PDB file of C-alpha atoms in Angstrom:
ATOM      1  CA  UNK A   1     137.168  47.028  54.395  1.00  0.00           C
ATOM      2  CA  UNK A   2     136.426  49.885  51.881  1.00  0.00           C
ATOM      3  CA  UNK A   3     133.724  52.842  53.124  1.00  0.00           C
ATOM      4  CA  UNK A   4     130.344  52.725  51.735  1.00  0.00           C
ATOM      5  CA  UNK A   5     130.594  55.236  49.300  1.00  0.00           C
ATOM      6  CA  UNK A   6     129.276  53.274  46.413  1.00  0.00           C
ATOM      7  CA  UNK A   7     127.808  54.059  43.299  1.00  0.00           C
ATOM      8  CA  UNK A   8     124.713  56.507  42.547  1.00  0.00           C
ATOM      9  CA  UNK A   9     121.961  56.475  41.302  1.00  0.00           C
ATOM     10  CA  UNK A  10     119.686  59.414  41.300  1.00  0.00           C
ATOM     11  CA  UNK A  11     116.568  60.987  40.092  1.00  0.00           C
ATOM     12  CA  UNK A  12     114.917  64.066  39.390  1.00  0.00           C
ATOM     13  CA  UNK A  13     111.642  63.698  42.666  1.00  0.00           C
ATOM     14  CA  UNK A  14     110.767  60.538  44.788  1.00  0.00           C
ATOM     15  CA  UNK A  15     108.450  59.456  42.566  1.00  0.00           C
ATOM     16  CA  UNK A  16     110.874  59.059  39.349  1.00  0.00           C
ATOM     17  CA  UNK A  17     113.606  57.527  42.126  1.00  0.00           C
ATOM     18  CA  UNK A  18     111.356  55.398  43.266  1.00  0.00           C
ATOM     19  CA  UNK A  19     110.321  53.780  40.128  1.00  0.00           C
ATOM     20  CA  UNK A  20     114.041  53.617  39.691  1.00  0.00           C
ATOM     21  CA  UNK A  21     114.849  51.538  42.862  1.00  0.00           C
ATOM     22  CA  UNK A  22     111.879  49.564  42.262  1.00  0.00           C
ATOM     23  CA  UNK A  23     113.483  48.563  38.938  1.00  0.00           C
ATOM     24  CA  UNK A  24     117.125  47.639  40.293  1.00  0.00           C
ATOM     25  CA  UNK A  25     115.572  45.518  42.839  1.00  0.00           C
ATOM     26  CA  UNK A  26     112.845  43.355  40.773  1.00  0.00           C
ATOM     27  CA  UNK A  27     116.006  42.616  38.546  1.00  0.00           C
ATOM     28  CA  UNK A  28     118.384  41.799  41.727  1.00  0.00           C
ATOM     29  CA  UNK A  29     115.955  39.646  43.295  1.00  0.00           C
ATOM     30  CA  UNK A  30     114.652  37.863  39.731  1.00  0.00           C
ATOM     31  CA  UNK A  31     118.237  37.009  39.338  1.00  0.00           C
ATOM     32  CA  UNK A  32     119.437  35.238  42.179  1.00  0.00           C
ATOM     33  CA  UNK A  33     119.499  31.918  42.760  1.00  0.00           C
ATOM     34  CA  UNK A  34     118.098  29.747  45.542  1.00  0.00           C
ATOM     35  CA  UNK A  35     116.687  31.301  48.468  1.00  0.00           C
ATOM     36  CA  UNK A  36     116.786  35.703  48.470  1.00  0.00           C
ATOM     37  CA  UNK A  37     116.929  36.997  52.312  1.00  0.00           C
ATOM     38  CA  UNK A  38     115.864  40.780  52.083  1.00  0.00           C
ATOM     39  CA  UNK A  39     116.098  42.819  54.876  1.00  0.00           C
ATOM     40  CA  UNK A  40     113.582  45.744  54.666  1.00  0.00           C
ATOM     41  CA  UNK A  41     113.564  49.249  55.692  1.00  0.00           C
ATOM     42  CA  UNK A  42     110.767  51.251  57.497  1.00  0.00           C
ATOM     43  CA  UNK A  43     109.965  55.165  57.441  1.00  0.00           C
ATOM     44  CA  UNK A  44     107.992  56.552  54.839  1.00  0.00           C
ATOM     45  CA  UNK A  45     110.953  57.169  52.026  1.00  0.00           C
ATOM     46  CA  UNK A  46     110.590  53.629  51.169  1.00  0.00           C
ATOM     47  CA  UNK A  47     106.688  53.563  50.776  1.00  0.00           C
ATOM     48  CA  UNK A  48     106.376  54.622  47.159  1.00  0.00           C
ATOM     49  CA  UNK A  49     108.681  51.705  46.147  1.00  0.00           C
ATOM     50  CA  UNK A  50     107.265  48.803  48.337  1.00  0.00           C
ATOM     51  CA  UNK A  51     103.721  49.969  46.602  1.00  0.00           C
ATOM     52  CA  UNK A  52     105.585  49.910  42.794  1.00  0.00           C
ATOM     53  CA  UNK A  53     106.522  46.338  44.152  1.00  0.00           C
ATOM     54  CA  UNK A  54     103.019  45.297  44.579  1.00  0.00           C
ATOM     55  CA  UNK A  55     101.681  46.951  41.491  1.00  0.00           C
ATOM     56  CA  UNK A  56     100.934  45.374  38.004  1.00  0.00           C
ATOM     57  CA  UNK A  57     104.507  46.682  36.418  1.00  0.00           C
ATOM     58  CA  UNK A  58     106.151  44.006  39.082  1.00  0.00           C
ATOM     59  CA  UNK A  59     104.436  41.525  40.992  1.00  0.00           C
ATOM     60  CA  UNK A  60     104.859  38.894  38.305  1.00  0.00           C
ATOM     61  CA  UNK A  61     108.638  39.740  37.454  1.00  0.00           C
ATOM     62  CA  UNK A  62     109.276  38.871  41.116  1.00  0.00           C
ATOM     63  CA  UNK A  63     109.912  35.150  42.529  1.00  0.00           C
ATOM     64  CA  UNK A  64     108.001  35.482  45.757  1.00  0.00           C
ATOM     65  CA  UNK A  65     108.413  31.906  46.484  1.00  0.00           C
ATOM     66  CA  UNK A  66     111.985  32.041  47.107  1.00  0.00           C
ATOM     67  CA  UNK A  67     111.821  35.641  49.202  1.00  0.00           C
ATOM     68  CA  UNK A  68     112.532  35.997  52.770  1.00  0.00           C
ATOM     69  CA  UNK A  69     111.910  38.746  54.494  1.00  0.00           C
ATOM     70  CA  UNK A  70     113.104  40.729  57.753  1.00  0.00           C
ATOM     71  CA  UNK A  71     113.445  44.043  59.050  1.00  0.00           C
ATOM     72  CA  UNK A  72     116.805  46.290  59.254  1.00  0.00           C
ATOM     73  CA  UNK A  73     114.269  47.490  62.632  1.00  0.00           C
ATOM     74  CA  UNK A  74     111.494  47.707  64.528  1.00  0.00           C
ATOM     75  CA  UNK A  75     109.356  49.596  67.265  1.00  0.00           C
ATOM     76  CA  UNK A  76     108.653  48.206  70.272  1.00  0.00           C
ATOM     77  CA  UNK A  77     105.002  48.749  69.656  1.00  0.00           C
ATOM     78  CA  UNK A  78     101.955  46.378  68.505  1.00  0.00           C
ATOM     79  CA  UNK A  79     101.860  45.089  64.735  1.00  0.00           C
ATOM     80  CA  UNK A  80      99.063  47.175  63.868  1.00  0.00           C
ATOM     81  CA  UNK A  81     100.562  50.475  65.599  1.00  0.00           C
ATOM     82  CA  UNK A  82     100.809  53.434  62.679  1.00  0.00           C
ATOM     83  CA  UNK A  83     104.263  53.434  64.025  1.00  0.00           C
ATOM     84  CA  UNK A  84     104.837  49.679  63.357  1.00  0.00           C
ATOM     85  CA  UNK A  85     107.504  49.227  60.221  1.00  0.00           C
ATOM     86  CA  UNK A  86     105.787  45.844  59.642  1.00  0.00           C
ATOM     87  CA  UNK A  87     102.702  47.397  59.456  1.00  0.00           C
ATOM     88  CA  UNK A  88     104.039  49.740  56.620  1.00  0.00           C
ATOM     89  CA  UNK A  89     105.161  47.018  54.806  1.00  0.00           C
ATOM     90  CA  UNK A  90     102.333  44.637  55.181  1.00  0.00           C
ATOM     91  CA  UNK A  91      99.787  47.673  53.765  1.00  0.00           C
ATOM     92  CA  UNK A  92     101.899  48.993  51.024  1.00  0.00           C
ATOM     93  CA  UNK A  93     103.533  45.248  49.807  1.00  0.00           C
ATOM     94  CA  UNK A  94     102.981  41.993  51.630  1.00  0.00           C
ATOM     95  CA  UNK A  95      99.709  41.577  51.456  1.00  0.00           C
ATOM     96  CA  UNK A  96      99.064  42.242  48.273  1.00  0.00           C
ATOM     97  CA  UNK A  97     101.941  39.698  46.867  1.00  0.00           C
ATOM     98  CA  UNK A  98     101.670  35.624  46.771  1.00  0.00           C
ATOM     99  CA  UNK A  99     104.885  35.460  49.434  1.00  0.00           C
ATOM    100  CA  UNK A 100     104.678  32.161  51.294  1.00  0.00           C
ATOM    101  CA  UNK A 101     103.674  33.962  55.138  1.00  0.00           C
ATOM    102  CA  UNK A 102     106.468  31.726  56.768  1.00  0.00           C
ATOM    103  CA  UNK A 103     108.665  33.986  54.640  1.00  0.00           C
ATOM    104  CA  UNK A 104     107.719  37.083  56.243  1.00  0.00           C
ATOM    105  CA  UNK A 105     109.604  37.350  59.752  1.00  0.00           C
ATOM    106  CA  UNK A 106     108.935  40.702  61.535  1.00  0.00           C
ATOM    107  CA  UNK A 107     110.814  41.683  64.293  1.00  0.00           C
ATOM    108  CA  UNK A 108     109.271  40.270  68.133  1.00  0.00           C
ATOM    109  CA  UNK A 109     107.922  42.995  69.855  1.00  0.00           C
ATOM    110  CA  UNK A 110     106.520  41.588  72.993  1.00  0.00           C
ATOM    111  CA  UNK A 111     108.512  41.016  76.237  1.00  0.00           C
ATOM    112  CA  UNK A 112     111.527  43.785  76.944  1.00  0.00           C
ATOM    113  CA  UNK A 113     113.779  44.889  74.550  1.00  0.00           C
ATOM    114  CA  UNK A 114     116.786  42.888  74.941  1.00  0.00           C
ATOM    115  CA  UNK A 115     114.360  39.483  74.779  1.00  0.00           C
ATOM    116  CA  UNK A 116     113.026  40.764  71.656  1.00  0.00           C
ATOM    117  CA  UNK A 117     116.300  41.407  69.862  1.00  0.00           C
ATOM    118  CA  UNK A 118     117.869  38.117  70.960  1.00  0.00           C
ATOM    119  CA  UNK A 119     115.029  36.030  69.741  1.00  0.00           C
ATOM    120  CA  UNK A 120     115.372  38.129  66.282  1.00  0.00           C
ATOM    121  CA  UNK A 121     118.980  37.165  66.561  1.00  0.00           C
ATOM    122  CA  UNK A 122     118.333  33.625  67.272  1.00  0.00           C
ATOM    123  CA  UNK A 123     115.720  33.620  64.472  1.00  0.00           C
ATOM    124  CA  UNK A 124     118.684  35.083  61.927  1.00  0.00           C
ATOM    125  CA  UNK A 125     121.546  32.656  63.328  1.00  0.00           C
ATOM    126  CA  UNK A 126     118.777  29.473  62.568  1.00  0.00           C
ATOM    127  CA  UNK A 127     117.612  30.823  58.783  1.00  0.00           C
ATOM    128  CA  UNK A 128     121.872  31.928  58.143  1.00  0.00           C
ATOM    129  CA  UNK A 129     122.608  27.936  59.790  1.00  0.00           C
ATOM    130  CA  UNK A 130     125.673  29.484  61.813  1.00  0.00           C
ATOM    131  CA  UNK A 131     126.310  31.062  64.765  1.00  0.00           C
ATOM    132  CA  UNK A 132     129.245  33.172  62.944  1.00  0.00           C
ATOM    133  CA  UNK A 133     129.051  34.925  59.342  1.00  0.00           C
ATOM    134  CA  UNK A 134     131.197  34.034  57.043  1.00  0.00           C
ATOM    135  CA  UNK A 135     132.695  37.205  55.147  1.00  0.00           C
ATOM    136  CA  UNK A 136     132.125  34.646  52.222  1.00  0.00           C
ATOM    137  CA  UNK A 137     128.636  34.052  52.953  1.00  0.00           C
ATOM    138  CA  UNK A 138     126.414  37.029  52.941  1.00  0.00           C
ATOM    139  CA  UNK A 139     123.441  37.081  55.762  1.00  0.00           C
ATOM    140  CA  UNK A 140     120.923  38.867  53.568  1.00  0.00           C
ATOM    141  CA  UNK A 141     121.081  39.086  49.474  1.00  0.00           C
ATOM    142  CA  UNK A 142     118.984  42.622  49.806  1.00  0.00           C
ATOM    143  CA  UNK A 143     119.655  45.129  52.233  1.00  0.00           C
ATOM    144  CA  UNK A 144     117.569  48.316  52.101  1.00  0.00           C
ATOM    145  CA  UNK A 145     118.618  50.872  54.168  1.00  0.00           C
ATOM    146  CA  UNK A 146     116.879  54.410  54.716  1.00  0.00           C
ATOM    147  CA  UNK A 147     118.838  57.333  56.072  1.00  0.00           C
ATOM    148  CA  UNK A 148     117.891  60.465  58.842  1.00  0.00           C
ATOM    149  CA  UNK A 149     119.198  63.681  58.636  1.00  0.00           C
ATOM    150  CA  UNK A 150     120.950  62.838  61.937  1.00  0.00           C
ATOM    151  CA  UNK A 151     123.032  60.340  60.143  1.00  0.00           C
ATOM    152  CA  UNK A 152     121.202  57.106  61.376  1.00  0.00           C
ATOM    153  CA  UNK A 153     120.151  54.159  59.618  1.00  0.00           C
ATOM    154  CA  UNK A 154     117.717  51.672  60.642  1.00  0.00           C
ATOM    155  CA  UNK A 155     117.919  52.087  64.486  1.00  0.00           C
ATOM    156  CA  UNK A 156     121.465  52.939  64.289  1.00  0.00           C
ATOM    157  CA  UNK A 157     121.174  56.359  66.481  1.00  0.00           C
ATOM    158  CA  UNK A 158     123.720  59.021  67.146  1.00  0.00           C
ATOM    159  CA  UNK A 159     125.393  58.735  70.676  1.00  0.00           C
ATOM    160  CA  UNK A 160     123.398  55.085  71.442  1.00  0.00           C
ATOM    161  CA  UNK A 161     125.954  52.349  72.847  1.00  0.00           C
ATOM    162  CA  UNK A 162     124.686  49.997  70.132  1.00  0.00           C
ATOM    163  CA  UNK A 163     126.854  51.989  67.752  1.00  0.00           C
ATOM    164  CA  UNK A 164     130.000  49.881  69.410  1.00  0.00           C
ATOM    165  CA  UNK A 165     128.034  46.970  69.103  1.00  0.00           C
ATOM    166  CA  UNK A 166     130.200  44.103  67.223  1.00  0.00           C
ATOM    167  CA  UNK A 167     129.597  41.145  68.662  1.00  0.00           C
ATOM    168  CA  UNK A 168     125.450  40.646  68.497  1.00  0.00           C
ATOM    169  CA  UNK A 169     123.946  40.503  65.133  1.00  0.00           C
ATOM    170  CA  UNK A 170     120.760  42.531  66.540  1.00  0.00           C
ATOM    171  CA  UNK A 171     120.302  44.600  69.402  1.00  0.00           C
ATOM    172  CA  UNK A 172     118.153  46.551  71.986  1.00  0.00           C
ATOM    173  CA  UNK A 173     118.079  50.615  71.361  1.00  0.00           C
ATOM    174  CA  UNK A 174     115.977  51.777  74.873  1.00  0.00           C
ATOM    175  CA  UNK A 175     116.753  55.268  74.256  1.00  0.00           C
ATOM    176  CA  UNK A 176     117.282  58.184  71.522  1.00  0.00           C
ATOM    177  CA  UNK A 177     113.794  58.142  70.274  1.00  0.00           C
ATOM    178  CA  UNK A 178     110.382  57.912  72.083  1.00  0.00           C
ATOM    179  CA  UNK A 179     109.636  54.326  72.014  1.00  0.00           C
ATOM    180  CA  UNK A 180     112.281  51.475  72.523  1.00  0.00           C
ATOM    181  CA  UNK A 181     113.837  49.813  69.329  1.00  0.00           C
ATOM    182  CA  UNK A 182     115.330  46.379  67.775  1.00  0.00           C
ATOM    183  CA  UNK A 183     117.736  47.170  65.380  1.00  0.00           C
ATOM    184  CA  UNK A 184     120.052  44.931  63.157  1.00  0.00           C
ATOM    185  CA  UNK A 185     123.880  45.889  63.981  1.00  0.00           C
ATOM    186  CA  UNK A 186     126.800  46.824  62.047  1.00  0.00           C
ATOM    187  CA  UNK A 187     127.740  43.022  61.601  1.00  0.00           C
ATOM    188  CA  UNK A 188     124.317  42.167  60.246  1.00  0.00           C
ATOM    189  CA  UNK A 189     124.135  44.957  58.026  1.00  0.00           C
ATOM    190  CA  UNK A 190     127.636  44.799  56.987  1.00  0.00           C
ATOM    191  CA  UNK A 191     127.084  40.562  55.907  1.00  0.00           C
ATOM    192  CA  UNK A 192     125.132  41.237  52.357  1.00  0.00           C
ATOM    193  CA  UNK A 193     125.368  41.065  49.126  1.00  0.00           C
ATOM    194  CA  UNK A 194     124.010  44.380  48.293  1.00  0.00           C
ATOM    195  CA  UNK A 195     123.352  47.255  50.301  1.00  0.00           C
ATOM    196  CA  UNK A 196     120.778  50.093  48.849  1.00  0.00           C
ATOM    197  CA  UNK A 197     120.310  53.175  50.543  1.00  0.00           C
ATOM    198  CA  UNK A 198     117.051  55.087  49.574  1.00  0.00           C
ATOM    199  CA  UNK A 199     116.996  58.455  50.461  1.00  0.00           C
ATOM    200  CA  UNK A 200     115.096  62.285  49.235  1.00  0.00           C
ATOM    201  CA  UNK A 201     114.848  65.529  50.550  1.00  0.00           C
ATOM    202  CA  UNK A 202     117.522  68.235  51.151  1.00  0.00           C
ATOM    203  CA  UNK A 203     117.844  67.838  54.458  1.00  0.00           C
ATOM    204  CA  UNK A 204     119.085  64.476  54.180  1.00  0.00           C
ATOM    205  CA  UNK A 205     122.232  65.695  51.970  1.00  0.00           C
ATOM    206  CA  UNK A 206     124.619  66.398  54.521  1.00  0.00           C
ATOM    207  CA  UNK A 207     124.323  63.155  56.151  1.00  0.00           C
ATOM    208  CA  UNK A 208     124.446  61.307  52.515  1.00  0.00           C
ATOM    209  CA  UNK A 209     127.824  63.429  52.000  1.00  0.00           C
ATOM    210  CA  UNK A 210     129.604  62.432  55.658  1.00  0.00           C
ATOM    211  CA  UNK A 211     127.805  58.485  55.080  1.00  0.00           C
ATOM    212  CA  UNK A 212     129.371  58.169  51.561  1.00  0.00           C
ATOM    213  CA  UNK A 213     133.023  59.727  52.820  1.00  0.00           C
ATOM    214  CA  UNK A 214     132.661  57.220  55.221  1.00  0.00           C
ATOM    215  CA  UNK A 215     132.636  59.794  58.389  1.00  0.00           C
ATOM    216  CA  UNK A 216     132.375  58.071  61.574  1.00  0.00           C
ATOM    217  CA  UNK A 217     129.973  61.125  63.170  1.00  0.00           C
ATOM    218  CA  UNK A 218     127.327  59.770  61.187  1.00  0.00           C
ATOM    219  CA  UNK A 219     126.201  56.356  61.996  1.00  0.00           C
ATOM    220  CA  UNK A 220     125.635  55.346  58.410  1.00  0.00           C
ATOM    221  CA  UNK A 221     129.203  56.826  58.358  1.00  0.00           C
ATOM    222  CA  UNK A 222     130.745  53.631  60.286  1.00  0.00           C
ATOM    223  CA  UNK A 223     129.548  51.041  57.960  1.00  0.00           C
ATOM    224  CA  UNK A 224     132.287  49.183  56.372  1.00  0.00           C
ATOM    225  CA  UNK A 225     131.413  46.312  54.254  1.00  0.00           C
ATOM    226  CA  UNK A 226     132.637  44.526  50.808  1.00  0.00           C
ATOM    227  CA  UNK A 227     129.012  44.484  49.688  1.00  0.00           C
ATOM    228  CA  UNK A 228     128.101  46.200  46.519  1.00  0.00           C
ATOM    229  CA  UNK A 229     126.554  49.817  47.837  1.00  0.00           C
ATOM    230  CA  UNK A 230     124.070  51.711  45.704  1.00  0.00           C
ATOM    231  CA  UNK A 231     122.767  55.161  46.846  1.00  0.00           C
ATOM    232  CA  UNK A 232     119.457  56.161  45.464  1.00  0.00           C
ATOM    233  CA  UNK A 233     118.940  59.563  45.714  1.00  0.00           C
ATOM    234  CA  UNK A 234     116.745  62.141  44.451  1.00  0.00           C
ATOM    235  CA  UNK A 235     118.340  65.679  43.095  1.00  0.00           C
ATOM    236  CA  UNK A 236     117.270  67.455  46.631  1.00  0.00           C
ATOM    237  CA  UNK A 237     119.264  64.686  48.898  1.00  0.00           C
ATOM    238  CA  UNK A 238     122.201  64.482  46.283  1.00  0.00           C
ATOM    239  CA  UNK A 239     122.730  68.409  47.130  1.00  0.00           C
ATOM    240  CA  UNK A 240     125.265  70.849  44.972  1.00  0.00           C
ATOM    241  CA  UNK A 241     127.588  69.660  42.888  1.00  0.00           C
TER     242      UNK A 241
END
């Protein structure tokens, strides 16, 4: 399978990128047909474009109706935590758009870890309607990714056995960070359509340069996937050259 250097598209601040990104994916989403699984990314890069989203310029170019949503990852902390990605997402776009709720699936956060990610997986194996993905048949249509200046991508952290994960779609992530995580793994990621990686600020460029060449000391680095890849990066993350 081919690295996930992709294709660029960049941007002179976050503000002009976002509007950018927000673009590409009203006409991605407006375009497909049936049912559009979109798997969302948390952080604060991706703020600016989940509030473009919900704003006049968009909300009615989007078919809401047919959007699913889901998390790349999560916290193991409450729904209304600060540090909740749902909650970022609910404030800045869900509830301000007419998506059906039984669209909106966050990630479980009650009970351990490892219950939460396998009822997220069981969740994702019941909307896909297999227990295996078919390269043929993508998991998700949208796939928003945000990077770290470590390298990782959605709970995907350096030196974390769920890197070697390959058999479980999602995943527990007890340590690396603070607070315990459910992540989507490289097999879940890997089974879209569309992968868009949203990502600003200078310190973020050396991990976009070892992610695109498809280094495997980045964990964004180990992706390998025949969906279409799209980098959107402002001038600072894009770095020299």
């Amino acid at each position: 399978m081919p690295s996930i250097k992709g294709r660029l598209e960049t941007a002179e601040d976050p503000h002009a990128l976002a509007r950018r990104a927000a673009e590409w994916f009203a006409q991605t989403a407006s375009v497909a047909a049936g049912s559009v699984r979109i798997s969302l990314s948390g952080g604060s890069t991706p703020k600016e474009l989940y509030m473009l989203l919900a704003g006049d310029d968009f909300r009615a170019r989007l078919p809401w109706n047919r959007m699913e949503f889901f998390w790349g990852d999560e916290r193991l902390v409450p729904y209304d935590d600060p540090a909740s990605n749902y909650r970022m997402a609910a404030e800045t776009l869900l509830s301000h758009v007419p998506v059906p709720s039984e669209h909106i699936n966050p990630v479980p956060v009650n009970g351990t870890p490892r219950e939460a990610a396998a009822r997220y997986e069981r969740l994702l194996k019941e909307v896909y309607g297999a227990d295996r993905l078919d390269p043929a048949r993508p998991l998700f249509h949208i796939m928003l990714l945000g990077l770290g200046a470590d390298g990782h991508t959605a709970s995907l952290i350096p030196g974390q056995p769920v890197l070697e994960e390959r058999d479980h779609w999602v995943a527990a992530v007890a340590e690396g960070r603070p607070e315990a995580r459910v992540t989507l793994t490289y097999p879940a990621i890997e089974s879209s359509a569309t992968i868009a990686f949203v990502a600003t600020g200078a310190e973020k460029a050396k991990a976009v340069r070892l992610a695109r060449a498809g280094d495997p000391s980045v964990p964004a680095g180990r992706i390998r996937t025949d969906a279409e890849v799209i980098w959107f990066l402002d001038r600072d993350a894009l770095g020299p050259g």
